[in-house]
Every structure is written in C-alpha cells, then in structure tokens.
CSV table of C-alpha atoms in Angstrom, one decimal:
chain,number,residue,atom,x,y,z
A,36,MET,CA,0.0,0.0,0.0
A,37,GLU,CA,2.9,2.4,0.8
A,38,HIS,CA,4.5,1.8,-2.7
A,39,GLY,CA,1.1,2.5,-4.2
A,40,GLY,CA,0.8,5.8,-2.4
A,41,VAL,CA,-1.8,4.6,0.1
A,42,ALA,CA,-0.5,5.7,3.5
A,43,ARG,CA,-2.2,4.4,6.6
A,44,PRO,CA,-1.1,2.8,9.9
A,45,PHE,CA,-0.6,-1.0,9.8
A,46,GLY,CA,-3.5,-2.8,11.5
A,47,TRP,CA,-4.4,-6.4,11.5
A,48,ILE,CA,-6.8,-8.7,13.4
A,49,HIS,CA,-4.6,-11.8,13.6
A,50,SER,CA,-6.6,-14.5,15.5
A,51,ILE,CA,-9.2,-15.5,18.0
A,52,GLU,CA,-8.7,-18.3,20.5
A,53,ILE,CA,-12.1,-19.7,21.4
A,54,LEU,CA,-11.5,-21.5,24.7
A,55,ASP,CA,-15.1,-22.2,25.6
A,56,ASP,CA,-18.5,-21.7,24.0
A,57,VAL,CA,-21.5,-23.9,24.2
A,58,TRP,CA,-21.8,-24.6,20.5
A,59,LEU,CA,-18.1,-25.5,20.0
A,60,ALA,CA,-17.1,-29.1,20.6
A,61,GLU,CA,-13.5,-28.3,21.3
A,62,ALA,CA,-11.3,-25.3,21.8
A,63,ALA,CA,-10.2,-23.7,18.5
A,64,THR,CA,-7.9,-21.0,17.2
A,65,VAL,CA,-9.0,-19.2,14.1
A,66,ARG,CA,-6.4,-17.1,12.2
A,67,PHE,CA,-7.6,-14.3,9.8
A,68,SER,CA,-6.4,-13.4,6.4
A,69,ARG,CA,-7.7,-10.3,4.6
A,70,CYS,CA,-10.8,-12.0,3.2
A,71,ASN,CA,-12.4,-14.7,5.3
A,72,MET,CA,-15.5,-16.9,4.5
A,73,PHE,CA,-17.1,-19.1,7.2
A,74,VAL,CA,-19.4,-21.8,5.7
A,75,GLY,CA,-22.0,-24.0,7.4
A,76,THR,CA,-25.6,-25.0,7.5
A,77,ASN,CA,-28.3,-22.9,9.3
A,78,ALA,CA,-28.2,-23.0,13.1
A,79,ILE,CA,-24.7,-24.5,13.3
A,80,GLY,CA,-23.1,-21.5,15.1
A,81,LYS,CA,-22.1,-18.9,12.4
A,82,SER,CA,-23.9,-16.0,14.1
A,83,HIS,CA,-22.5,-17.1,17.5
A,84,PHE,CA,-19.0,-16.9,16.0
A,85,ILE,CA,-19.8,-13.4,14.6
A,86,SER,CA,-20.9,-12.3,18.0
A,87,LEU,CA,-17.5,-13.3,19.5
A,88,LEU,CA,-15.6,-11.0,17.1
A,89,SER,CA,-17.7,-8.0,18.1
A,90,ALA,CA,-17.8,-8.8,21.8
A,91,LEU,CA,-15.0,-6.4,22.8
A,92,SER,CA,-17.1,-3.3,21.9
A,93,SER,CA,-20.6,-4.8,21.8
A,94,PRO,CA,-20.9,-7.7,24.2
A,95,SER,CA,-24.8,-7.7,24.3
A,96,MET,CA,-25.2,-10.5,21.8
A,97,VAL,CA,-22.9,-12.7,23.8
A,98,MET,CA,-24.5,-11.8,27.1
A,99,ASP,CA,-28.0,-12.5,25.7
A,100,ARG,CA,-27.0,-16.2,25.2
A,101,VAL,CA,-24.9,-16.8,28.2
A,102,ASN,CA,-28.0,-16.3,30.4
A,103,ARG,CA,-29.1,-19.7,29.2
A,104,PRO,CA,-28.3,-22.8,31.2
A,105,ASN,CA,-24.9,-24.4,30.6
A,106,SER,CA,-23.7,-21.6,28.5
A,107,LYS,CA,-20.6,-19.5,28.9
A,108,VAL,CA,-18.0,-17.9,26.7
A,109,HIS,CA,-14.3,-17.5,27.1
A,110,ALA,CA,-12.2,-16.2,24.2
A,111,VAL,CA,-8.9,-14.3,23.5
A,112,VAL,CA,-8.5,-11.9,20.5
A,113,ASN,CA,-5.1,-10.9,19.1
A,114,TRP,CA,-4.5,-8.0,16.8
A,115,TYR,CA,-1.9,-5.4,15.8
A,116,ASP,CA,-2.3,-1.6,15.8
A,117,PRO,CA,0.7,-1.7,14.9
A,118,GLN,CA,2.0,-3.2,18.2
A,119,LEU,CA,0.6,-6.6,19.3
A,120,ARG,CA,-2.5,-6.3,21.3
A,121,GLN,CA,-4.5,-9.0,23.2
A,122,ALA,CA,-7.9,-8.9,24.9
A,123,GLU,CA,-9.6,-11.6,26.8
A,124,PHE,CA,-13.3,-11.8,27.7
A,125,LYS,CA,-15.2,-14.2,29.9
A,126,ALA,CA,-19.0,-14.2,30.2
A,127,GLU,CA,-21.3,-16.5,32.2
A,128,GLY,CA,-24.7,-15.7,33.6
A,129,GLU,CA,-24.7,-12.0,34.4
A,130,GLN,CA,-20.9,-11.9,34.9
A,131,LEU,CA,-18.7,-10.2,32.2
A,132,GLN,CA,-14.9,-9.9,32.6
A,133,PHE,CA,-12.4,-8.2,30.3
A,134,SER,CA,-8.6,-8.0,30.3
A,135,SER,CA,-6.5,-5.9,28.0
A,136,ASP,CA,-2.9,-6.9,27.4
A,137,GLY,CA,-3.0,-8.9,30.7
A,138,ILE,CA,-4.6,-6.2,32.8
A,139,THR,CA,-8.1,-6.6,34.1
A,140,VAL,CA,-10.3,-3.7,32.9
A,141,PRO,CA,-14.0,-2.8,32.9
A,142,PHE,CA,-13.9,-2.6,29.1
A,143,VAL,CA,-11.4,-2.5,26.3
A,144,SER,CA,-11.0,1.2,25.6
A,145,GLN,CA,-9.3,0.9,22.1
A,146,PRO,CA,-10.3,-2.4,20.4
A,147,TYR,CA,-10.2,-2.8,16.7
A,148,ARG,CA,-13.1,-1.3,14.8
A,149,ILE,CA,-16.1,-3.4,13.9
A,150,VAL,CA,-18.4,-2.5,10.9
A,151,HIS,CA,-21.4,-4.7,11.3
A,152,PHE,CA,-25.0,-3.7,10.3
A,153,PRO,CA,-27.3,-4.6,13.3
A,154,HIS,CA,-29.9,-6.1,11.0
A,155,HIS,CA,-29.2,-8.1,7.8
A,156,TRP,CA,-26.5,-6.3,5.8
A,157,GLY,CA,-28.9,-6.4,2.8
A,158,SER,CA,-31.5,-4.2,4.6
A,159,VAL,CA,-29.6,-0.9,4.8
A,160,PRO,CA,-32.3,1.8,5.1
A,161,ARG,CA,-32.6,4.5,2.5
A,162,ASP,CA,-33.4,7.2,5.1
A,163,VAL,CA,-30.2,9.0,6.2
A,164,ARG,CA,-31.4,9.6,9.8
A,165,GLU,CA,-32.5,6.0,10.3
A,166,LEU,CA,-29.2,4.7,8.9
A,167,GLY,CA,-27.3,7.1,11.3
A,168,LYS,CA,-29.2,5.7,14.3
A,169,LEU,CA,-28.5,2.1,13.3
A,170,ILE,CA,-24.7,2.6,12.9
A,171,GLY,CA,-24.2,5.2,15.6
A,172,LEU,CA,-23.3,8.2,13.4
A,173,ASP,CA,-24.7,11.7,13.1
A,174,PRO,CA,-26.9,12.0,10.1
A,175,TRP,CA,-24.6,14.8,8.7
A,176,VAL,CA,-21.7,12.4,8.9
A,177,VAL,CA,-23.8,9.7,7.1
A,178,GLN,CA,-24.7,12.2,4.4
A,179,LYS,CA,-21.0,13.1,3.9
A,180,VAL,CA,-20.1,9.4,3.6
A,181,ILE,CA,-22.9,8.7,1.1
A,182,LEU,CA,-21.9,11.7,-1.1
A,183,ASP,CA,-18.2,10.7,-1.1
A,184,LEU,CA,-19.0,7.0,-1.5
A,185,PRO,CA,-18.1,6.7,-5.3
A,186,LYS,CA,-14.5,8.1,-4.7
A,187,ILE,CA,-14.0,6.2,-1.4
A,188,VAL,CA,-15.0,2.7,-2.8
A,189,ARG,CA,-14.4,3.0,-6.5
A,190,GLY,CA,-16.9,0.2,-7.1
A,191,ALA,CA,-20.1,-0.2,-9.0
A,192,VAL,CA,-21.8,3.0,-7.5
A,193,LYS,CA,-21.0,5.9,-9.8
A,194,ALA,CA,-23.2,8.6,-8.4
A,195,THR,CA,-25.0,9.4,-5.2
A,196,ARG,CA,-27.2,12.1,-3.9
A,197,ILE,CA,-29.6,12.9,-1.0
A,198,GLU,CA,-33.2,14.0,-1.7
A,199,GLU,CA,-35.4,15.0,1.2
A,200,GLY,CA,-33.3,12.8,3.5
A,201,GLN,CA,-33.4,9.8,1.2
A,202,ILE,CA,-30.4,8.1,-0.4
A,203,GLN,CA,-30.4,7.9,-4.2
A,204,ALA,CA,-27.8,6.1,-6.2
A,205,GLU,CA,-26.8,5.0,-9.6
A,206,TYR,CA,-24.6,1.9,-10.2
A,207,THR,CA,-23.4,-0.3,-13.0
A,208,LEU,CA,-23.3,-4.1,-13.3
A,209,GLY,CA,-21.8,-5.3,-16.5
A,210,ASN,CA,-23.3,-3.1,-19.3
A,211,ASP,CA,-26.4,-2.2,-17.2
A,212,ILE,CA,-26.9,1.1,-15.5
A,213,ILE,CA,-29.2,0.7,-12.5
A,214,ARG,CA,-30.9,3.5,-10.6
A,215,ASP,CA,-31.6,2.8,-7.0
A,216,ARG,CA,-34.0,5.4,-5.8
A,217,ASP,CA,-37.4,6.1,-4.2
A,218,ALA,CA,-39.1,2.7,-3.3
A,219,PRO,CA,-38.5,0.4,-1.5
A,220,LEU,CA,-37.4,1.7,1.9
A,221,VAL,CA,-34.1,-0.1,1.8
A,222,LEU,CA,-31.1,0.2,-0.6
A,223,SER,CA,-30.4,-2.5,-3.1
A,224,GLY,CA,-27.9,-5.1,-2.0
A,225,VAL,CA,-25.0,-3.7,-4.1
A,226,VAL,CA,-25.5,-0.1,-2.8
A,227,GLY,CA,-26.0,-1.2,0.8
A,228,LEU,CA,-22.8,-3.3,0.7
A,229,GLU,CA,-20.8,-0.3,-0.8
A,230,VAL,CA,-22.1,1.9,2.0
A,231,LEU,CA,-20.6,-0.5,4.6
A,232,VAL,CA,-17.4,-0.7,2.5
A,233,ALA,CA,-17.1,3.1,2.6
A,234,LEU,CA,-17.5,3.1,6.4
A,235,ALA,CA,-14.9,0.3,6.8
A,236,GLU,CA,-12.4,2.1,4.4
A,237,THR,CA,-12.8,5.3,6.4
A,238,TYR,CA,-12.2,3.7,9.8
A,239,ALA,CA,-9.3,1.6,8.4
A,240,ARG,CA,-7.3,4.8,7.8
A,241,THR,CA,-6.7,5.2,11.5
A,242,GLN,CA,-7.3,1.8,13.1
A,243,PRO,CA,-7.6,-2.0,12.4
A,244,THR,CA,-11.0,-2.6,11.0
A,245,LEU,CA,-13.1,-5.7,10.5
A,246,LEU,CA,-16.2,-5.8,8.2
A,247,LEU,CA,-18.7,-8.5,9.4
A,248,LEU,CA,-21.2,-9.8,6.9
A,249,ASP,CA,-23.5,-12.5,8.3
A,250,ALA,CA,-25.5,-14.6,5.8
A,251,PHE,CA,-23.5,-13.1,2.9
A,252,GLY,CA,-24.8,-13.4,-0.6
A,253,GLY,CA,-28.1,-14.9,0.1
A,254,ASN,CA,-30.2,-12.2,-1.6
A,255,LEU,CA,-27.8,-11.3,-4.4
A,256,ALA,CA,-28.1,-12.2,-8.0
A,257,ALA,CA,-25.0,-14.0,-9.5
A,258,ALA,CA,-23.7,-10.8,-11.2
A,259,ALA,CA,-24.1,-8.8,-8.0
A,260,PHE,CA,-22.4,-11.5,-5.9
A,261,ASP,CA,-19.5,-11.6,-8.3
A,262,HIS,CA,-19.1,-7.9,-8.1
A,263,VAL,CA,-19.1,-7.6,-4.3
A,264,THR,CA,-16.7,-10.5,-3.8
A,265,GLU,CA,-14.3,-8.9,-6.3
A,266,LEU,CA,-14.8,-5.6,-4.6
A,267,LEU,CA,-13.9,-7.1,-1.2
A,268,SER,CA,-11.0,-9.1,-2.6
A,269,SER,CA,-9.3,-6.0,-4.1
A,270,SER,CA,-5.8,-5.3,-2.8
A,271,ALA,CA,-6.9,-1.6,-2.4
A,272,ARG,CA,-9.1,-2.5,0.6
A,273,GLY,CA,-7.6,-1.4,3.9
A,274,PHE,CA,-9.8,-3.5,6.1
A,275,GLN,CA,-10.4,-7.2,6.7
A,276,THR,CA,-13.7,-9.0,5.9
A,277,VAL,CA,-15.4,-11.9,7.7
A,278,ALA,CA,-18.4,-13.2,6.0
A,279,THR,CA,-20.7,-16.2,6.7
A,280,SER,CA,-22.6,-18.3,4.2
A,281,VAL,CA,-24.7,-21.5,4.1
A,282,ARG,CA,-23.1,-22.6,0.9
A,283,SER,CA,-19.6,-22.8,-0.5
A,284,PRO,CA,-19.4,-20.0,-3.1
A,285,GLN,CA,-16.9,-19.7,-5.9
A,286,LEU,CA,-14.2,-17.5,-4.5
A,287,THR,CA,-10.9,-16.1,-5.6
A,288,PRO,CA,-7.6,-17.3,-3.9
A,289,GLU,CA,-7.6,-14.2,-1.7
A,290,TRP,CA,-10.3,-15.8,0.5
A,291,THR,CA,-9.6,-18.2,3.4
A,292,VAL,CA,-12.4,-20.6,4.0
A,293,THR,CA,-13.3,-22.1,7.4
A,294,ARG,CA,-16.0,-24.7,7.6
A,295,PHE,CA,-18.4,-25.5,10.5
A,296,GLU,CA,-18.9,-29.3,10.8
A,297,TYR,CA,-21.3,-31.2,13.0
A,298,VAL,CA,-19.8,-33.5,15.5
A,299,SER,CA,-23.1,-34.5,17.2
A,300,THR,CA,-26.7,-34.5,16.2
A,301,PRO,CA,-28.1,-30.9,15.8
A,302,HIS,CA,-31.1,-31.5,18.1
A,303,LYS,CA,-28.8,-31.9,21.2
A,304,ARG,CA,-27.8,-28.2,20.9
A,305,LEU,CA,-24.8,-28.7,23.1
A,306,ARG,CA,-21.2,-28.9,21.8
A,307,TRP,CA,-22.4,-29.7,18.3
A,308,ALA,CA,-19.8,-28.2,16.0
A,309,ARG,CA,-16.1,-27.8,15.2
A,310,LEU,CA,-14.2,-25.4,13.0
A,311,VAL,CA,-12.0,-26.7,10.1
A,312,GLN,CA,-9.9,-23.9,8.5
A,313,ASP,CA,-7.8,-23.7,5.4
A,314,ASP,CA,-4.1,-23.2,5.9
A,315,ILE,CA,-3.0,-19.6,6.1
A,316,ASP,CA,0.5,-18.5,5.3
A,317,ALA,CA,2.3,-16.7,8.1
C-alpha cells in the first residue's frame, strides 16, 4: 500500500482463540487473512461466531445467550495496531470480565473497529437519519459518507445524492446502468454493501477494522455476488472481511475458507460443531 501511495497505519486482526463456548465441541484458534469466509448450514453457530468478534465493543449478543443454562463464553483476540494487542473476555450468567494486554479492565478502551450492520446487511435503510441511528453516526456524517462513496469505494456505485433525507444512487453491473431510488425503503444489495465498505475504508485509515457480513450473498443475483466478492478481494481494501454463508461460493484465492462441521446431532444443541480452517501462510 505504501508503494502504491496509500499511507495508513498498519493494523491487522490476527486471530481469535475460542477457549469455551456452548456450540463448540473443542477449543479452537482461528487465524484471519484479509478475506475470510465461514461456511456452514443454518443454526450451526455462524452467528454465534460473529458475536465473538464484536464482543469487545458490543458484548450484548454474547450476554444474551450466556444467560441460558450451561452456556458460557471464554475467548482471546489478538491484533496489531501496529503493536501486538491482546484482549480476553469471559461471560457467564450476568458476569462479564475483560482483560486488555494482561490487565483486568471494565472494558477494552481501544479495540479494533467493527463495521457490522445490526440487521441483515442487505437491509440498509434509504433514510439518512434512520441509517445514522443504526450505525451510531450523526446524520450529517452519514450524508457526507454517502456523497463521497463513489470516490472512497471506486466500485459499482458511480453517483449518489440525498433528496429529502433519502439516499439515491446509480450503479453499474456489466453493461447495465441501474438507478436505485425512491421505493423500496431499503437500498439495493449492491448499494447497501458499498455503504458498509465506505465506512470500513474510512475507519481503516486510523485503526484496524473488520467488516462483518452475516448470511452473505443470500439475496444477491449472480452478477451482483461476483461484483461484491471482487470488490472485497481488491488489494486496495484497507480492512479485513469476515463473511458467513450457508453454501460454499466460488471465491478467488484471496479468500480463506473455514467450515463449520457437526460432531453431534443438531437437536442436542450442546457442543455440536467444530471449525475446520484452510491453511493460512504466516
């Protein structure tokens, strides 16, 4: 990136060590490359895994499930910003504990940045104020991101504007020019994804950033899916991506694939899965 004239601090989410979680049959360490796809059937634990990655800044999803009987979470996350950082969290019942670089703390003050739409990533609202509330940004900041989106992302979206508080966009797929405006109340999948990419790119200029996409690609046509995977695979991206899918999509070599496999019958709902990861070069 430096040789290409893109100057930004080095930041990298290196690994997560899952020491205990009710869905996982055995302790596992997952290492991250720039593009990461996690594949498994419905209800096997993909969303549980996503919640672990965001637990340092947003532990609510983890705490919601550790209130259940026989459920606790213990994990360690390692990242660089650029120095090596490590944070550990334990959750059981109503107890939540954090440590940062070996020191017990009430919360981790400077974790890596998570970009994760609170609902399905394909349902990004068209209304600027509603979008701001969902992602925790002032609507004027959201408006600035939207208007700058084409030059930030350099993807399919070629033009954006705000009309009466509503996001309007024009994008291309192949030889087609598509106008995403007015109805419905949510942006098209391509435009919504590029909004999240623009946020991740902006955060990645100052801190390690992870874009989380749960149930990725489920509502995208083939051409749109090819576009967004190519967009995320680009060496120009300054952030890392973690996506989950129920099927094994055709991906470029930049993607590391980790599979969820059943080790017990699903109806038992206790210690039912393990993670099997592709090799990652050091």
